[in-house]
Short mmCIF file of C-alpha atoms in Angstrom, two decimals:
data_model
loop_
_atom_site.label_atom_id
_atom_site.label_comp_id
_atom_site.label_asym_id
_atom_site.label_seq_id
_atom_site.Cartn_x
_atom_site.Cartn_y
_atom_site.Cartn_z
CA MET A 1 -0.31 0.08 -0.40
CA ASN A 2 1.14 3.37 -0.66
CA GLU A 3 1.46 6.03 1.72
CA ALA A 4 -1.89 8.08 1.09
CA VAL A 5 -4.30 4.52 1.56
CA LEU A 6 -2.40 4.08 5.05
CA GLU A 7 -2.88 8.09 5.74
CA ARG A 8 -6.74 7.43 4.87
CA MET A 9 -6.99 3.78 6.66
CA TRP A 10 -5.43 4.72 10.14
CA ARG A 11 -7.55 8.39 9.99
CA HIS A 12 -10.69 6.88 9.44
CA ARG A 13 -9.99 3.94 12.44
CA ALA A 14 -8.72 7.07 14.75
CA SER A 15 -11.87 9.02 13.74
CA ALA A 16 -14.03 6.19 14.40
CA LEU A 17 -12.39 5.40 18.20
CA ALA A 18 -12.96 9.07 18.16
CA VAL A 19 -16.71 8.78 17.61
CA ARG A 20 -17.21 5.96 20.29
CA LEU A 21 -15.42 7.75 22.86
CA ASN A 22 -17.75 10.86 22.26
CA LEU A 23 -20.76 9.22 21.92
CA ALA A 24 -20.21 7.43 25.29
CA TRP A 25 -19.86 10.84 26.93
CA TRP A 26 -22.82 11.79 25.39
CA THR A 27 -24.87 8.75 26.41
CA GLU A 28 -23.91 9.53 29.86
CA ARG A 29 -25.03 12.98 29.65
CA PHE A 30 -28.41 12.13 28.56
CA ASN A 31 -29.21 9.44 31.05
CA GLN A 32 -28.42 11.90 33.74
CA LEU A 33 -30.64 14.22 32.02
CA LEU A 34 -33.73 11.70 31.66
CA LEU A 35 -33.52 10.50 35.31
CA THR A 36 -33.71 14.17 36.38
CA VAL A 37 -36.54 15.23 33.78
CA LEU A 38 -38.49 12.08 33.30
CA PRO A 39 -39.50 11.53 36.62
CA LEU A 40 -40.49 14.63 37.20
CA LEU A 41 -42.97 14.82 34.14
CA ALA A 42 -44.26 11.39 35.92
CA VAL A 43 -45.18 13.13 38.52
CA ALA A 44 -46.52 16.62 37.06
CA ILE A 45 -48.55 13.63 34.63
CA LEU A 46 -50.54 12.34 37.90
CA ALA A 47 -50.95 15.32 39.44
CA GLY A 48 -52.71 16.91 36.04
CA ARG A 49 -55.00 13.84 35.84
CA THR A 50 -55.87 14.31 39.84
CA TRP A 51 -56.71 18.15 39.89
CA ARG A 52 -57.01 18.87 36.32
CA GLU A 53 -57.94 15.97 34.07
CA GLN A 54 -59.37 17.69 31.57
CA TRP A 55 -55.88 18.96 30.60
CA ILE A 56 -54.27 15.86 30.58
CA SER A 57 -54.14 13.73 27.18
CA PRO A 58 -52.25 10.47 24.95
CA ALA A 59 -51.02 13.62 22.46
CA GLY A 60 -50.39 15.57 24.98
CA ILE A 61 -47.94 13.74 26.65
CA LEU A 62 -46.30 12.41 23.52
CA LEU A 63 -45.57 15.11 22.63
CA THR A 64 -44.31 16.31 25.49
CA VAL A 65 -41.51 13.56 25.92
CA ALA A 66 -40.49 14.23 22.43
CA GLY A 67 -39.82 17.49 23.44
CA LEU A 68 -37.82 16.60 26.39
CA LEU A 69 -35.65 13.84 24.90
CA ALA A 70 -34.86 16.17 21.87
CA LEU A 71 -34.19 19.25 24.54
CA GLY A 72 -32.28 16.63 26.85
CA ALA A 73 -30.05 15.48 23.51
CA LEU A 74 -29.10 19.18 22.65
CA ALA A 75 -28.50 19.70 26.44
CA ALA A 76 -26.11 16.33 27.30
CA TRP A 77 -24.14 17.48 23.78
CA LEU A 78 -23.22 21.38 24.94
CA LEU A 79 -23.01 19.59 28.59
CA ALA A 80 -20.80 16.71 27.29
CA ARG A 81 -18.60 18.42 24.43
CA LYS A 82 -16.04 19.59 26.78
CA ARG A 83 -14.79 16.12 26.63
CA PHE A 84 -14.97 15.46 23.22
CA VAL A 85 -12.04 14.32 21.96
CA THR A 86 -10.36 14.61 18.33
CA GLY A 87 -9.06 12.44 15.57
CA GLU A 88 -5.31 13.78 16.96
CA VAL A 89 -6.07 11.77 19.98
CA GLY A 90 -7.75 8.63 18.65
CA LEU A 91 -4.00 8.21 16.92
CA VAL A 92 -2.83 8.22 20.40
CA ARG A 93 -5.16 5.84 22.14
CA LEU A 94 -3.97 3.36 19.05
CA ASP A 95 -0.41 3.99 18.95
CA GLU A 96 -1.06 2.76 22.66
CA ARG A 97 -3.16 0.27 22.01
CA LEU A 98 -0.96 -1.42 19.52
CA GLY A 99 2.22 -0.70 21.05
CA LEU A 100 3.29 0.96 17.72
CA HIS A 101 5.53 3.93 19.76
CA ASN A 102 3.91 6.45 19.12
CA ARG A 103 4.57 5.88 15.15
CA LEU A 104 1.04 7.25 14.10
CA VAL A 105 1.30 10.34 15.40
CA SER A 106 4.87 10.90 14.04
CA ALA A 107 3.41 10.10 10.68
CA SER A 108 0.60 12.37 11.24
CA ARG A 109 3.10 14.93 11.87
CA LYS A 110 5.41 13.96 8.57
CA VAL A 111 7.71 12.83 10.94
CA GLY A 112 8.06 9.42 9.98
CA PRO A 113 6.04 6.77 7.24
CA TRP A 114 2.60 5.53 8.30
CA PRO A 115 2.69 2.28 9.39
CA ALA A 116 2.06 -1.44 7.15
CA ASP A 117 -1.32 -3.38 8.09
CA ASP A 118 -0.80 -6.30 10.07
CA PRO A 119 -3.19 -8.55 10.75
CA ALA A 120 -2.41 -9.13 14.13
CA PHE A 121 -2.93 -5.55 15.30
CA ASP A 122 -5.83 -6.24 18.01
CA LEU A 123 -8.11 -3.23 16.68
CA SER A 124 -10.94 -3.51 19.40
CA THR A 125 -9.20 -0.68 21.56
CA GLY A 126 -10.36 -2.89 24.39
CA LEU A 127 -13.87 -0.34 24.75
CA HIS A 128 -17.29 -2.25 25.13
CA TRP A 129 -20.66 -0.93 25.67
CA LYS A 130 -22.47 -1.70 28.89
CA ALA A 131 -25.80 -2.40 27.63
CA GLY A 132 -27.38 -1.68 31.25
CA ARG A 133 -25.83 1.36 31.39
CA VAL A 134 -26.81 2.39 28.07
CA VAL A 135 -30.05 1.28 28.19
CA LEU A 136 -31.54 1.10 31.98
CA PRO A 137 -31.72 4.91 32.79
CA GLY A 138 -33.83 6.19 29.74
CA LEU A 139 -35.85 2.91 29.46
CA GLY A 140 -36.63 3.23 33.51
CA SER A 141 -37.63 6.72 33.33
CA LEU A 142 -40.08 6.15 29.82
CA LEU A 143 -41.79 3.62 32.24
CA LEU A 144 -42.40 6.00 34.29
CA VAL A 145 -43.91 8.33 32.81
CA VAL A 146 -46.22 5.40 30.48
CA ALA A 147 -46.99 4.06 34.09
CA ALA A 148 -48.15 7.54 35.19
CA THR A 149 -50.27 7.79 32.26
CA LEU A 150 -51.95 4.13 32.44
CA THR A 151 -52.29 3.51 35.86
CA PRO A 152 -56.16 4.10 37.34
CA LEU A 153 -56.64 6.57 39.60
CA PRO A 154 -59.76 6.79 42.29
CA LYS A 155 -62.36 9.07 40.76
CA ARG A 156 -61.99 12.76 42.91
CA GLU A 157 -65.17 13.83 43.83
CA VAL A 158 -65.04 17.83 43.53
CA LEU A 159 -67.30 18.86 46.18
CA PRO A 160 -69.64 21.30 45.19
CA ARG A 161 -68.47 24.77 45.58
CA GLU A 162 -70.33 27.11 48.28
CA VAL A 163 -71.43 29.80 46.92
CA VAL A 164 -72.24 32.80 49.28
CA GLN A 165 -74.75 35.59 48.85
CA PRO A 166 -74.89 38.99 50.09
CA GLY A 167 -76.66 38.74 53.08
CA ALA A 168 -79.58 41.49 52.35
CA TRP A 169 -80.50 38.96 49.24
CA GLU A 170 -81.38 36.57 51.78
CA GLN A 171 -83.24 38.41 54.61
CA MET A 172 -85.64 40.40 51.24
CA GLN A 173 -86.55 36.91 49.98
CA ASP A 174 -87.58 36.19 53.30
CA TRP A 175 -89.44 39.82 53.61
CA LEU A 176 -91.52 38.92 50.02
CA GLU A 177 -91.84 34.82 51.10
CA THR A 178 -93.85 36.08 54.21
CA LEU A 179 -95.67 38.67 52.72
CA ASP A 180 -96.83 35.99 49.95
CA ALA A 181 -97.69 33.68 52.58
CA ALA A 182 -99.83 36.03 54.38
CA ASP A 183 -101.83 36.48 51.00
CA PHE A 184 -103.01 40.43 52.05
CA VAL A 185 -100.16 41.78 49.05
CA ASP A 186 -100.81 42.16 45.47
CA LYS A 187 -99.11 38.98 44.32
CA GLU A 188 -97.85 40.84 41.07
CA ALA A 189 -96.18 44.07 43.13
CA ILE A 190 -94.30 40.72 44.98
CA GLU A 191 -93.12 39.43 41.70
CA ARG A 192 -91.86 42.58 40.66
CA PHE A 193 -89.87 42.56 44.12
CA GLU A 194 -88.59 39.23 43.55
CA SER A 195 -87.42 39.22 40.25
CA ARG A 196 -85.37 42.33 40.93
CA ILE A 197 -83.76 40.34 43.07
CA ASP A 198 -83.32 37.80 40.54
CA GLU A 199 -81.79 40.29 38.57
CA LEU A 200 -78.88 40.82 40.82
CA LYS A 201 -78.63 36.87 40.94
CA GLU A 202 -78.36 36.49 37.07
CA ARG A 203 -75.10 38.59 37.19
CA PRO A 204 -71.52 36.50 37.90
CA GLU A 205 -70.59 35.53 40.75
CA GLU A 206 -67.61 37.72 41.02
CA GLU A 207 -69.70 40.81 40.85
CA TRP A 208 -71.89 40.21 43.67
CA PHE A 209 -69.70 42.16 45.48
CA SER A 210 -68.64 44.63 43.42
CA HIS A 211 -68.89 48.17 44.31
CA THR A 212 -72.32 48.58 41.88
CA SER A 213 -73.83 44.79 42.99
CA LEU A 214 -73.55 46.36 46.62
CA GLU A 215 -74.47 49.65 45.68
CA ALA A 216 -78.24 48.30 43.65
CA THR A 217 -78.76 45.79 46.75
CA ASP A 218 -78.21 48.57 49.25
CA SER A 219 -81.15 50.53 46.75
CA LEU A 220 -83.25 48.08 46.26
CA GLU A 221 -83.67 46.78 50.55
CA GLU A 222 -84.37 50.70 51.08
CA ALA A 223 -87.14 50.69 48.66
CA LEU A 224 -88.42 47.59 50.16
CA GLU A 225 -88.45 48.74 53.50
CA GLU A 226 -89.95 51.80 52.32
CA GLU A 227 -92.33 50.35 51.03
CA ILE A 228 -93.00 47.94 53.75
CA ARG A 229 -93.04 50.51 56.14
CA ASP A 230 -95.76 52.61 54.24
CA LEU A 231 -97.82 48.90 54.28
CA ALA A 232 -97.62 49.01 58.00
CA THR A 233 -98.20 52.50 59.24
CA GLU A 234 -101.40 52.40 56.65
CA MET A 235 -102.65 48.87 58.09
CA ASN A 236 -102.39 50.20 61.42
CA ALA A 237 -103.99 53.83 60.50
CA LEU A 238 -107.02 51.67 59.03
CA ASP A 239 -107.37 48.95 61.33
CA ARG A 240 -107.52 51.47 64.07
CA SER A 241 -110.02 53.71 61.91
CA LEU A 242 -112.25 50.85 61.68
CA SER A 243 -112.28 50.06 64.97
CA THR A 244 -113.04 53.82 66.20
CA LEU A 245 -115.90 54.02 63.60
CA GLU A 246 -117.23 50.10 65.00
CA SER A 247 -117.18 51.50 68.67
CA TYR A 248 -118.82 55.13 68.11
CA SER A 249 -122.70 55.07 69.00
CA SER A 250 -125.50 57.14 67.66
CA GLU A 251 -124.72 59.70 70.47
CA SER A 252 -121.33 60.44 69.51
CA ALA A 253 -119.91 63.33 68.33
CA GLU A 254 -120.66 63.68 64.56
CA GLU A 255 -117.59 65.58 63.85
CA ALA A 256 -115.09 62.72 65.08
CA LYS A 257 -117.33 60.40 63.32
CA LYS A 258 -116.95 62.05 59.98
CA GLU A 259 -112.69 62.87 60.97
CA ALA A 260 -112.65 59.02 61.50
CA ALA A 261 -114.20 58.10 58.06
CA ARG A 262 -111.84 60.19 56.18
CA GLU A 263 -108.96 58.66 58.00
CA MET A 264 -110.18 55.46 56.74
CA GLU A 265 -110.76 56.10 53.25
CA MET A 266 -107.24 57.82 52.70
CA ALA A 267 -105.81 54.97 54.44
CA ILE A 268 -107.68 52.35 52.15
CA ASP A 269 -106.47 54.59 48.80
CA SER A 270 -102.92 54.53 50.06
CA LEU A 271 -103.31 50.51 50.33
CA GLY A 272 -104.52 51.08 46.86
CA GLN A 273 -101.52 52.01 45.80
CA GLY A 274 -97.81 52.42 46.30
CA GLY A 275 -95.27 49.52 45.50
CA LEU A 276 -96.67 46.87 47.82
CA PRO A 277 -101.08 47.59 47.59
CA LEU A 278 -103.08 45.03 49.20
CA SER A 279 -104.38 41.98 46.77
CA ASP A 280 -107.97 42.59 44.82
CA ASP A 281 -109.83 40.66 46.79
CA LEU A 282 -108.94 42.50 50.36
CA ARG A 283 -108.89 45.95 48.70
CA LYS A 284 -113.19 44.86 46.98
CA GLU A 285 -113.79 43.91 50.66
CA LEU A 286 -112.41 47.26 52.01
CA GLY A 287 -114.19 48.73 49.36
CA ASP A 288 -117.78 47.41 50.46
CA ILE A 289 -117.64 49.04 53.45
CA ASP A 290 -119.02 52.03 54.00
CA PRO A 291 -117.88 54.05 57.10
CA SER A 292 -121.58 55.91 57.71
CA GLN A 293 -122.93 52.66 58.66
CA LEU A 294 -120.60 50.99 60.77
CA GLY A 295 -122.24 49.86 64.05
CA SER A 296 -124.93 48.55 62.15
CA GLU A 297 -125.90 44.99 61.29
CA THR A 298 -125.17 45.51 57.70
CA ILE A 299 -122.32 47.68 56.52
CA GLY A 300 -122.91 47.97 52.40
CA GLY A 301 -122.70 44.89 51.07
CA LEU A 302 -120.76 43.18 54.04
CA SER A 303 -122.44 41.67 57.15
CA GLN A 304 -121.14 42.08 61.37
CA GLU A 305 -119.51 38.28 60.81
CA ALA A 306 -118.52 39.50 56.99
CA LEU A 307 -116.64 42.63 59.10
CA GLU A 308 -115.69 40.51 62.18
CA ALA A 309 -113.62 38.26 59.55
CA LEU A 310 -111.93 40.96 57.65
CA GLN A 311 -110.70 43.11 61.07
CA ARG A 312 -109.39 39.21 61.68
CA GLN A 313 -107.46 39.69 58.44
CA LEU A 314 -106.35 42.71 59.06
CA GLY A 315 -104.75 41.65 62.50
CA GLN A 316 -103.31 38.80 60.72
CA ALA A 317 -102.14 40.92 57.93
CA MET A 318 -100.28 43.19 60.89
CA GLU A 319 -98.65 40.13 62.37
CA ALA A 320 -97.04 39.17 59.43
CA LEU A 321 -95.35 42.81 59.54
CA GLY A 322 -95.11 42.56 62.62
CA SER A 323 -92.50 38.92 62.62
CA LEU A 324 -90.29 40.41 59.54
CA GLU A 325 -86.86 40.65 61.07
CA GLY A 326 -84.43 43.43 60.76
CA LEU A 327 -87.39 46.24 60.52
CA PRO A 328 -86.38 48.85 63.38
CA GLY A 329 -90.21 50.02 64.30
CA LEU A 330 -91.81 45.97 63.46
CA GLU A 331 -91.33 43.87 66.23
CA GLU A 332 -92.97 41.60 68.11
CA GLY A 333 -96.30 42.33 66.03
CA MET A 334 -96.17 45.44 66.27
CA ALA A 335 -96.76 47.80 63.09
CA PHE A 336 -94.36 50.83 62.52
CA GLY A 337 -95.64 53.53 64.46
CA GLU A 338 -97.44 51.98 67.64
CA GLY A 339 -97.01 52.58 70.60
CA LEU A 340 -95.56 56.14 69.77
CA PRO A 341 -96.66 59.06 71.00
CA GLY A 342 -99.81 60.26 69.47
CA PHE A 343 -100.60 56.57 69.14
CA GLY A 344 -102.02 55.83 72.32
CA GLU A 345 -105.75 55.85 73.30
CA GLY A 346 -108.04 57.88 75.58
CA GLU A 347 -109.12 57.78 78.67
CA GLY A 348 -112.86 57.66 78.70
CA GLU A 349 -115.09 54.78 79.39
CA GLU A 350 -115.17 53.74 75.60
CA ASN A 351 -112.32 52.74 73.73
CA LEU A 352 -111.58 55.85 72.39
CA PRO A 353 -109.14 58.66 71.64
CA GLY A 354 -112.02 61.53 73.04
CA PHE A 355 -112.98 64.62 71.21
CA GLY A 356 -110.97 67.38 72.26
CA GLY A 357 -112.27 70.73 73.48
CA ILE A 358 -110.73 74.40 73.83
CA THR A 359 -108.54 73.94 75.87
CA ARG A 360 -107.01 70.93 74.28
CA GLY A 361 -107.21 68.70 71.53
CA ARG A 362 -107.92 64.84 70.80
CA GLY A 363 -106.66 62.56 72.55
CA ASP A 364 -104.27 61.30 68.99
CA ALA A 365 -103.03 63.22 66.40
CA PRO A 366 -104.76 62.66 62.98
CA LEU A 367 -100.98 62.79 61.53
CA PHE A 368 -98.94 60.05 60.02
CA PHE A 369 -96.03 59.44 58.30
CA GLY A 370 -96.38 58.62 54.68
CA LYS A 371 -96.59 60.02 51.25
CA GLU A 372 -99.39 61.76 51.36
CA GLU A 373 -100.07 64.90 52.96
CA ASP A 374 -102.32 64.82 55.62
CA GLN A 375 -105.17 67.32 55.60
CA LEU A 376 -105.66 69.20 58.21
CA GLY A 377 -108.69 71.02 57.73
CA THR A 378 -106.84 74.03 58.40
CA SER A 379 -104.87 77.08 56.82
CA ASN A 380 -103.79 78.95 59.77
CA VAL A 381 -100.36 78.84 60.62
CA GLU A 382 -99.45 79.82 64.06
CA GLY A 383 -96.18 80.38 65.67
CA ILE A 384 -94.79 78.04 68.62
CA ARG A 385 -93.61 79.97 71.57
CA ASN A 386 -91.47 79.49 74.44
CA GLU A 387 -91.96 81.79 77.41
CA ASP A 388 -89.89 79.55 79.67
CA LEU A 389 -86.68 81.15 79.19
CA SER A 390 -84.76 78.76 82.20
CA ARG A 391 -85.50 75.35 79.29
CA ALA A 392 -83.72 77.70 76.84
CA THR A 393 -81.07 75.78 75.42
CA ILE A 394 -77.49 76.90 73.72
CA GLY A 395 -77.85 79.10 70.42
CA GLU A 396 -81.80 79.15 70.87
CA VAL A 397 -83.11 82.95 69.26
CA LEU A 398 -84.70 84.09 72.50
CA GLY A 399 -86.20 87.27 70.87
CA LEU A 400 -86.23 89.21 67.39
CA GLY A 401 -85.89 93.24 67.35
CA GLU A 402 -85.32 96.20 65.20
CA THR A 403 -82.25 98.95 66.23
CA GLU A 404 -80.66 101.79 64.43
CA ARG A 405 -77.48 102.82 63.84
CA LYS A 406 -75.94 105.93 66.05
CA ILE A 407 -74.05 108.24 63.94
CA ASP A 408 -71.60 110.28 65.42
CA LYS A 409 -72.25 114.07 63.63
CA SER A 410 -69.06 115.56 65.20
CA ARG A 411 -67.06 117.72 62.76
CA ILE A 412 -63.63 117.22 62.41
CA GLY A 413 -61.09 119.79 60.75
CA PRO A 414 -58.34 118.84 58.92
CA VAL A 415 -54.85 118.31 61.06
CA ASP A 416 -51.45 118.64 60.40
CA GLY A 417 -49.21 115.78 59.90
CA GLY A 418 -46.75 115.46 63.01
CA THR A 419 -48.61 116.86 65.50
CA ALA A 420 -50.67 115.62 67.84
CA THR A 421 -54.40 117.60 68.52
CA SER A 422 -55.69 116.29 71.43
CA LEU A 423 -54.45 113.90 74.35
CA GLY A 424 -54.82 110.51 74.33
CA LYS A 425 -57.61 108.33 74.53
CA GLY A 426 -58.01 105.08 76.32
CA GLY A 427 -55.17 104.50 78.86
CA GLU A 428 -58.08 104.12 81.33
CA ALA A 429 -58.63 100.33 79.99
CA VAL A 430 -54.85 99.65 80.30
CA SER A 431 -53.94 97.92 83.41
CA ARG A 432 -51.91 99.97 85.60
CA GLN A 433 -49.30 98.38 88.32
CA PRO A 434 -49.45 100.68 92.36
CA LEU A 435 -46.62 101.81 93.83
CA LEU A 436 -45.75 102.41 96.88
CA PRO A 437 -44.36 105.99 97.95
CA ASP A 438 -40.48 104.95 98.24
CA GLU A 439 -41.08 103.53 94.81
CA GLN A 440 -42.91 105.75 93.47
CA ALA A 441 -39.76 108.92 94.71
CA VAL A 442 -37.31 106.47 93.20
CA LEU A 443 -39.03 106.68 89.79
CA LYS A 444 -39.35 110.62 90.05
CA ARG A 445 -35.09 110.91 90.72
CA PHE A 446 -34.46 109.12 87.30
CA PHE A 447 -37.83 110.37 85.50
CA LYS A 448 -37.67 114.45 86.15
#
C-alpha cells in the first residue's frame, strides 16, 4: 500500500474511535438528564390527572416526551462537548493500544512513514458498551411516564362550591315570602321585587360583592323597607279607624265620626297604591265598607260577621308585618309607629281617643308618616313660642328686634401731619400696677 492509502486507513480508524468515545460521554450526560426530567414529568402527569384531568391527553403526553427528549439530547451535547476528543487523540489511543510507539502520531506530523497494516493488530481498542448503563436509565424513566399515564386513579369527588350570596338578598327574599304567605299583598307587586332580586343574582358571581352590585342591593333594600313601612303605617291607621268607627255610638259627636271615616278612606286609598298594594280581593272587601253604616247589622255589602272576619284578616296581616326581621319599628307584631306618642287611646269609658275641647286637642294626633299630605282642615299658621326661658338651649333664639345705628355727627377739621391735636384716650382701660411711695420717689429721681 502506498502512503496515501495507509494515511486514510489509520485516520478513519482514529476518527471511528473518537466517535465512540464522544458518544459514550454524550450517553452518560443524556441518561443523567433523563433520570432528572422524566420522573418529574411523571409526577406532573399524576397531579394533572388528579386535579386537572381535562388538561391531560395521550397526544399531549407524547408531544411533551418527544420535546423533552430533543431538548435533553441538545443539552447533553452541550454539557459533554468539553470532554469530546478529536481524531488526533484517536491516533494516540491506537498507538498505545497497538504498541506502535508513537509511529501514528509521528506520521501525522510528517516525521515518519505510516505503519503498514498487520492482521495481528487488535483493533478492538479494549472499549465495550455496557447495555445496562446505556439502556436502563432512559428506559426506566420512560416506564415511569407510561405508568403515570396508564395507571388507573380513583375518581376524585369534586365537592360543589358553596357560593355565599349577600345577606341582604336572603333577608329581602324572606320578607317577600312572608308577605306572600300572608296572602294580603298583590302577587304582581311581590313578583316585581323578586324579579329585581333575580336580576342581581343573574350577574356573574365575581361581581356579587362589587361596588356596583352592593350599591344596587342597598337601593333595592331601602326601597322595599320603605314600601313595607308605608304598608304597616296605613294598615295600622286603617285598623285603628275601623275600630274607632265601630265603637262609636249614635250619641257620639258627628264631627269626630266624620274625621275617623275620612282617615279610614285615606288609608284604604293609600293601601291600593304604592309599591306593595293590597290584593284585589282584600281591596274589594274594604271598598264594600260604608263608614256611615258602621255599628249596624249590615255595612254596605258586608254583614257584621264578614266585617269581623275582615278585621281578623287585617290583624293577621299586621302580625305578619310585625314578624319581619331586620326592620326597626316592626317588632313583636307591632305595626310601625304603634306605641309611640299620638297612637294611644283616650282615658274615657269607651275605647276612643276623645274629642278634645277649648283648652286641648283630641287624644290622638291625626298625623301619619307617609307619602300623602295630612289634611288638617285648616290653613291657619301659628307660631310656637316658649315663654319659659329657663328651659332654653344654648344657641336658641330668644327674640328678635329692630335697632338703629348711632352716627357720630361731630365735625373734624384738617389736622397737620406730625402734630398731636388731642390727648391720647383709652389709657383708662390699660392695667396699671400701683407703686409704693418709696418706689414712686425713686422713679421721680430718674424721670424728672
